[in-house]
XYZ file of C-alpha atoms in Angstrom:
104
model
C -53.658 92.977 233.927
C -54.395 96.622 233.420
C -56.709 97.933 230.720
C -55.265 101.002 229.105
C -55.522 102.852 225.846
C -52.758 100.497 224.639
C -54.929 97.390 224.853
C -58.509 98.418 224.000
C -59.410 94.902 222.805
C -58.755 93.549 226.278
C -60.979 96.180 227.834
C -63.766 95.368 225.358
C -63.470 91.629 226.118
C -63.734 92.302 229.823
C -66.746 94.584 229.462
C -68.615 92.457 226.893
C -68.177 89.211 228.801
C -68.436 90.573 232.367
C -64.969 89.185 232.886
C -62.003 90.222 234.979
C -58.459 89.157 234.211
C -55.842 89.129 236.955
C -52.218 88.043 236.991
C -51.649 85.294 239.546
C -47.927 85.060 238.825
C -45.645 85.236 235.810
C -47.506 83.717 232.813
C -50.403 82.616 235.016
C -53.739 84.430 234.610
C -57.061 84.114 236.422
C -60.210 84.781 234.379
C -63.306 85.478 236.477
C -66.773 85.842 234.982
C -69.707 87.453 236.775
C -73.354 88.132 235.839
C -74.048 84.414 235.449
C -75.998 83.514 238.585
C -79.390 85.271 238.492
C -79.649 85.117 242.288
C -76.171 86.541 242.850
C -74.805 88.595 239.938
C -71.484 89.165 241.738
C -70.711 85.448 242.162
C -67.513 84.608 240.312
C -66.884 81.637 238.046
C -63.210 81.345 237.263
C -60.347 79.432 235.761
C -56.588 79.835 235.953
C -54.633 79.525 232.741
C -50.907 79.045 232.164
C -50.074 81.238 229.153
C -46.321 80.611 229.036
C -44.922 81.632 225.679
C -44.113 78.803 223.306
C -46.062 76.250 225.322
C -49.456 74.719 225.087
C -51.989 76.527 227.254
C -52.940 74.679 230.427
C -55.940 75.107 232.728
C -54.512 74.928 236.228
C -57.743 75.448 238.161
C -61.434 75.816 237.366
C -64.150 76.811 239.847
C -66.603 75.222 239.525
C -65.018 72.322 237.646
C -66.525 72.327 234.162
C -67.241 69.170 232.224
C -65.714 69.479 228.765
C -63.070 72.025 229.744
C -60.314 69.789 228.359
C -62.046 69.770 224.966
C -62.238 73.578 225.013
C -58.568 73.735 225.987
C -57.662 71.419 223.106
C -59.578 73.727 220.761
C -57.581 76.694 222.092
C -54.244 74.929 221.726
C -55.085 73.746 218.209
C -56.652 76.957 216.912
C -55.050 79.661 219.101
C -58.444 81.434 218.883
C -58.259 82.964 222.350
C -61.342 85.163 222.045
C -63.557 82.251 221.021
C -62.118 80.160 223.867
C -63.054 82.894 226.365
C -66.586 83.040 224.948
C -66.936 79.255 225.106
C -65.728 79.179 228.707
C -68.329 81.788 229.664
C -71.017 79.800 227.846
C -69.915 76.647 229.688
C -70.172 78.406 233.064
C -73.668 79.644 232.119
C -74.697 76.130 231.089
C -73.250 74.716 234.303
C -75.210 77.239 236.365
C -78.496 76.507 234.596
C -77.940 72.728 234.829
C -76.995 72.974 238.498
C -80.082 75.071 239.249
C -82.308 72.606 237.399
C -80.892 69.695 239.429
C -81.880 71.291 242.753
């Protein structure tokens, strides 16, 4: 997905959330967040989302697997609040990282 002057909101989302969006195939997008792991700022945390028009969104992959991702997906499908969903996914990756670090 290319950020241009025609989609400034997308560019702002990517910059504000340290997120990259890439097309995997038709209607399939990969969202990768960075700046989460304090020991490795470049480490990516990602999920793949099926955004087929007229369908319910579906998470096809999530690395690392996040507990509660199905609840966040249900929120997205019920509300269609995509921006909030992206923020909640980033927050969940941050929480996962801090929990994982605390466990080891």
